[in-house]
XYZ file of C-alpha atoms in Angstrom:
358
model
C 28.886 42.961 2.720
C 28.962 41.810 -0.894
C 30.560 38.505 0.104
C 28.020 37.963 2.876
C 25.178 38.721 0.483
C 26.607 36.317 -2.086
C 26.827 33.540 0.479
C 23.283 34.223 1.634
C 21.950 34.251 -1.931
C 23.729 31.026 -2.763
C 22.477 29.341 0.405
C 18.922 30.586 -0.158
C 18.998 29.299 -3.726
C 20.333 25.875 -2.753
C 18.350 25.449 0.490
C 15.505 23.367 -1.029
C 18.090 21.061 -2.605
C 20.195 20.396 0.493
C 18.004 17.415 1.370
C 18.474 16.042 -2.148
C 22.258 15.879 -2.038
C 24.069 12.565 -2.272
C 25.602 12.703 1.196
C 22.268 13.416 2.874
C 20.504 10.522 1.149
C 23.470 8.239 1.844
C 23.396 9.027 5.576
C 19.662 8.363 5.813
C 19.894 5.130 3.788
C 22.753 3.834 5.966
C 20.737 4.725 9.072
C 17.695 2.824 7.794
C 19.874 -0.174 6.896
C 21.538 -0.259 10.326
C 18.175 0.182 12.027
C 16.808 -2.817 10.110
C 19.800 -4.907 11.230
C 19.321 -3.892 14.877
C 15.607 -4.741 14.724
C 16.466 -8.180 13.314
C 19.167 -8.826 15.949
C 16.765 -7.710 18.678
C 14.661 -10.839 18.032
C 17.544 -13.011 19.287
C 18.718 -13.657 22.835
C 21.082 -10.679 22.646
C 18.172 -8.316 23.364
C 17.780 -9.808 26.845
C 21.531 -9.894 27.488
C 22.223 -6.303 26.432
C 18.924 -4.397 26.623
C 20.566 -1.031 27.334
C 22.609 -1.086 24.121
C 19.549 -1.815 22.018
C 17.622 0.996 23.695
C 20.466 3.450 23.090
C 20.728 2.394 19.433
C 16.967 2.764 18.949
C 17.032 6.250 20.472
C 19.995 7.188 18.267
C 18.163 6.109 15.128
C 15.082 7.978 16.291
C 17.218 11.091 16.802
C 18.501 10.871 13.242
C 14.931 10.615 11.938
C 13.895 13.660 13.983
C 16.825 15.689 12.633
C 15.920 14.609 9.113
C 12.319 15.729 9.682
C 13.361 19.205 10.863
C 15.824 19.602 7.986
C 13.115 18.782 5.466
C 10.681 21.151 7.171
C 13.301 23.905 7.106
C 14.122 23.281 3.449
C 10.507 22.994 2.261
C 8.036 24.224 4.892
C 4.993 23.858 2.640
C 6.255 21.430 0.001
C 7.001 18.791 2.642
C 3.300 18.190 3.302
C 2.491 17.895 -0.410
C 4.617 14.783 -0.874
C 2.992 11.440 -0.024
C 6.334 9.852 0.819
C 7.033 12.625 3.322
C 3.622 12.058 4.905
C 4.403 8.356 5.193
C 7.774 9.154 6.817
C 6.036 11.539 9.204
C 3.541 8.844 10.203
C 6.372 6.385 10.874
C 8.173 9.037 12.938
C 5.072 9.738 15.056
C 4.592 6.002 15.615
C 8.225 5.656 16.707
C 7.957 8.628 19.074
C 4.831 7.161 20.649
C 6.555 3.822 21.150
C 9.858 5.219 22.479
C 8.802 8.351 24.372
C 5.094 8.501 25.127
C 4.446 4.918 26.254
C 7.394 4.694 28.734
C 6.371 8.076 30.200
C 2.807 6.862 30.875
C 4.064 3.961 33.043
C 1.303 1.583 31.985
C 0.692 -1.734 33.691
C 2.107 -5.007 32.422
C -1.130 -6.152 30.806
C -1.436 -3.005 28.753
C 2.221 -3.193 27.763
C 1.682 -6.749 26.571
C -1.166 -5.558 24.378
C 1.082 -2.847 22.970
C 3.562 -5.321 21.494
C 1.949 -4.577 18.180
C 3.405 -1.078 18.386
C 6.900 -2.490 18.778
C 6.298 -4.888 15.911
C 5.301 -1.983 13.692
C 8.809 -0.559 14.029
C 9.727 -2.718 11.060
C 7.767 -0.239 8.942
C 10.800 2.042 9.263
C 12.551 -0.081 6.645
C 9.880 0.936 4.126
C 11.209 4.496 4.326
C 13.964 3.388 1.977
C 11.388 3.560 -0.816
C 11.371 7.358 -0.617
C 15.165 7.492 -1.189
C 15.461 5.079 -4.132
C 14.087 6.575 -7.329
C 13.573 3.196 -8.980
C 11.433 1.971 -6.082
C 9.428 5.201 -6.162
C 8.676 4.655 -9.842
C 7.583 1.047 -9.207
C 5.375 2.040 -6.272
C 3.787 4.829 -8.321
C 3.164 2.368 -11.159
C 1.546 -0.170 -8.806
C -0.667 2.505 -7.240
C -1.669 3.729 -10.671
C -2.386 0.143 -11.710
C -4.721 -0.454 -8.774
C -6.402 2.903 -9.357
C -7.071 2.403 -13.043
C -7.371 -0.948 -14.823
C -6.713 -3.664 -12.278
C -10.141 -3.327 -10.675
C -11.813 -4.113 -13.986
C -9.496 -7.082 -14.522
C -10.291 -8.413 -11.050
C -14.001 -7.920 -11.696
C -13.783 -9.914 -14.932
C -11.790 -12.629 -13.164
C -14.355 -12.837 -10.346
C -17.192 -13.117 -12.867
C -15.318 -15.930 -14.649
C -14.626 -17.692 -11.343
C -18.290 -17.302 -10.339
C -19.458 -18.982 -13.542
C -16.982 -21.866 -13.302
C -17.610 -22.265 -9.545
C -21.328 -22.755 -10.108
C -20.672 -25.145 -13.001
C -18.064 -27.046 -10.967
C -20.496 -27.442 -8.089
C -23.175 -28.982 -10.311
C -20.658 -31.056 -12.294
C -18.459 -32.448 -9.515
C -19.939 -31.759 -6.048
C -23.704 -31.785 -6.323
C -24.098 -35.343 -4.996
C -22.704 -36.495 -1.662
C -20.861 -39.330 -3.398
C -18.885 -36.889 -5.533
C -15.895 -34.638 -4.756
C -17.569 -32.619 -2.002
C -14.240 -31.765 -0.357
C -13.276 -29.499 -3.267
C -16.615 -28.755 -4.969
C -19.233 -29.414 -2.274
C -20.403 -25.771 -2.081
C -19.770 -22.408 -3.663
C -16.953 -21.442 -1.261
C -15.028 -24.686 -1.760
C -15.453 -24.364 -5.512
C -14.048 -20.804 -5.433
C -11.022 -21.996 -3.430
C -10.399 -24.782 -5.929
C -10.607 -22.326 -8.808
C -8.200 -20.018 -7.011
C -5.779 -22.960 -6.962
C -6.230 -23.209 -10.727
C -5.556 -19.480 -11.140
C -2.263 -19.694 -9.249
C -1.464 -23.133 -10.823
C -0.027 -24.096 -7.440
C -1.248 -27.563 -6.453
C -3.876 -27.779 -9.168
C -2.727 -31.307 -10.043
C -3.959 -32.587 -6.660
C -7.430 -31.167 -7.319
C -7.451 -32.739 -10.773
C -6.310 -36.088 -9.353
C -9.257 -35.972 -6.954
C -11.629 -35.400 -9.883
C -10.063 -38.299 -11.782
C -10.338 -40.485 -8.696
C -14.113 -39.922 -8.623
C -14.352 -40.850 -12.285
C -14.906 -37.444 -13.892
C -13.086 -38.141 -17.156
C -14.323 -34.924 -18.779
C -12.872 -32.788 -15.978
C -9.632 -32.341 -17.927
C -11.411 -30.141 -20.441
C -12.946 -28.091 -17.586
C -9.597 -27.673 -15.820
C -7.543 -26.828 -18.912
C -10.148 -24.323 -20.120
C -10.233 -22.448 -16.821
C -6.428 -22.472 -16.391
C -6.038 -21.088 -19.904
C -8.550 -18.300 -19.278
C -7.888 -17.575 -15.610
C -4.139 -17.989 -15.509
C -2.616 -17.372 -18.922
C -5.020 -14.727 -20.243
C -5.648 -12.678 -17.093
C -2.071 -12.989 -15.806
C -0.639 -11.672 -19.070
C -3.234 -8.894 -19.121
C -2.249 -7.857 -15.606
C 1.454 -7.923 -16.504
C 0.766 -5.835 -19.592
C -1.152 -3.240 -17.577
C 1.658 -3.058 -15.002
C 4.305 -2.606 -17.725
C 2.281 0.172 -19.335
C 1.870 1.943 -16.001
C 5.577 1.540 -15.193
C 6.439 3.149 -18.523
C 3.979 5.967 -17.857
C 5.270 6.490 -14.311
C 8.881 6.506 -15.537
C 8.058 9.112 -18.164
C 6.256 11.293 -15.624
C 9.176 10.977 -13.215
C 11.675 12.002 -15.894
C 9.511 14.969 -16.869
C 9.239 16.098 -13.252
C 13.009 15.737 -12.762
C 13.655 17.799 -15.873
C 11.231 20.496 -14.738
C 12.880 20.640 -11.310
C 16.338 20.995 -12.866
C 15.122 23.704 -15.222
C 13.449 25.586 -12.363
C 16.631 25.360 -10.286
C 18.767 26.603 -13.168
C 16.386 29.496 -13.840
C 16.383 30.501 -10.197
C 20.154 30.302 -9.902
C 20.633 32.158 -13.173
C 18.341 34.946 -12.028
C 20.253 35.300 -8.754
C 23.602 35.306 -10.558
C 22.483 37.933 -13.070
C 21.096 40.082 -10.283
C 24.356 39.814 -8.359
C 26.422 40.659 -11.444
C 24.198 43.642 -12.171
C 24.665 44.939 -8.634
C 28.443 44.441 -8.849
C 28.594 46.341 -12.150
C 26.648 49.221 -10.604
C 29.040 49.276 -7.651
C 32.055 49.302 -9.977
C 30.551 52.189 -11.948
C 29.986 54.141 -8.744
C 33.562 53.483 -7.656
C 34.782 54.571 -11.102
C 32.979 57.872 -10.738
C 34.381 58.367 -7.251
C 38.006 57.294 -7.940
C 38.320 57.917 -11.712
C 39.109 54.298 -12.639
C 39.981 53.549 -16.245
C 37.922 51.096 -18.276
C 40.743 48.554 -18.162
C 40.874 48.715 -14.358
C 37.092 48.355 -14.153
C 37.193 45.315 -16.427
C 40.017 43.725 -14.445
C 38.168 44.244 -11.169
C 34.942 42.830 -12.542
C 36.785 39.803 -13.912
C 38.180 39.039 -10.455
C 34.642 38.900 -9.079
C 33.443 36.316 -11.608
C 33.067 32.696 -10.548
C 33.402 29.471 -12.480
C 29.712 28.624 -11.966
C 28.362 32.003 -13.156
C 25.856 31.867 -16.002
C 26.444 33.704 -19.274
C 24.156 34.513 -22.175
C 24.380 32.105 -25.087
C 21.370 33.253 -27.096
C 22.553 36.725 -28.114
C 24.102 37.603 -31.474
C 27.722 37.586 -30.346
C 27.530 33.981 -29.084
C 25.272 32.607 -31.796
C 26.866 29.652 -33.584
C 25.850 30.798 -37.080
C 27.107 34.299 -36.414
C 30.430 33.006 -35.078
C 30.899 30.793 -38.155
C 30.154 33.778 -40.404
C 32.685 35.904 -38.517
C 35.365 33.222 -38.756
C 34.688 32.802 -42.494
C 34.862 36.580 -43.019
C 38.119 36.767 -41.088
C 39.520 34.024 -43.299
C 38.517 35.928 -46.461
C 40.020 39.092 -44.977
C 43.307 37.337 -44.328
C 43.359 35.958 -47.891
C 42.643 39.405 -49.363
C 45.340 40.960 -47.196
C 47.851 38.411 -48.401
C 46.943 39.050 -52.043
C 47.219 42.809 -51.563
C 50.678 42.317 -50.097
C 51.698 40.202 -53.081
C 50.358 42.879 -55.436
C 52.328 45.563 -53.601
C 55.482 43.485 -53.889
C 54.887 43.048 -57.599
C 54.352 46.790 -58.108
C 57.487 47.561 -56.112
C 59.535 45.178 -58.236
C 58.180 46.723 -61.439
C 58.996 50.227 -60.242
C 62.511 49.106 -59.320
C 62.991 47.634 -62.792
C 61.786 50.847 -64.447
C 64.058 52.974 -62.290
C 67.181 51.039 -63.272
C 69.269 52.783 -65.942
C 69.223 51.275 -69.412
């Protein structure tokens, strides 16, 4: 009964962490990787030559995802729904079940099935589930979400205000007359698109060549000023905000990991101490019933200890300062004992000399 209770306690303690083991994450990551490969191969002519094999593989991957879902629900019945990554995985699983189980069972007509190709195309979202298994990707995603929730909106608003001002000025400078560059600056929308080209600095030379072709010699100052403000300044500001949020997200992730480890250690330590206390009480009861000696009780208790049992390290007997003091005192005691022995030898020699006849 004690062994069964120990196994149950150990399993209950480690149950929430079964889904966080290396082998579990490795199996799921390999499954996602193979599923991505099958989805890519399915776009070739092999899908029409061997449709049954692809269907079996898709159902096998779906079965693995279902088993993973039930394992996570069993490990954390309430905590599963508090994690956004788990909710995303659940949404992908429901979408896959609808595509693989519900739609074939409905036996829809060909026109409706053609319209539902989007559902099959959305199967590629399964590959995004790898984000929830790679801690580095989770930190980056959290940093990007935090960036969009905090400072990036204000940066985009400032950039839009700057683009609005330069778009209006560009329209009146370069596209107000029909004989000017109306293809790039003929109205507000075209001016905004041209400025967006300046922001990305991708193909901005063609826009500038058009301005030079129409004889706008002062357009270089306009272009360089906006590229400096819109590209260099705002791009570096955005990168700085992202780096700050990545650092903050990394720190929060490390703090949460440390808290989880500490909570696990506290829970396991409490279970171990409770088990040891119960075993000591049982040994004491057996000692009263069978008249065991203290040495036999100690030997029996030592056999029940495990290598992963927790021990107290904060009491007096295991305190580092106390142990150093004890070792120093033992050294002084040994020195004093040696000196006392030398003194006894000297006294014995003196007594032997006095006892000798003259």
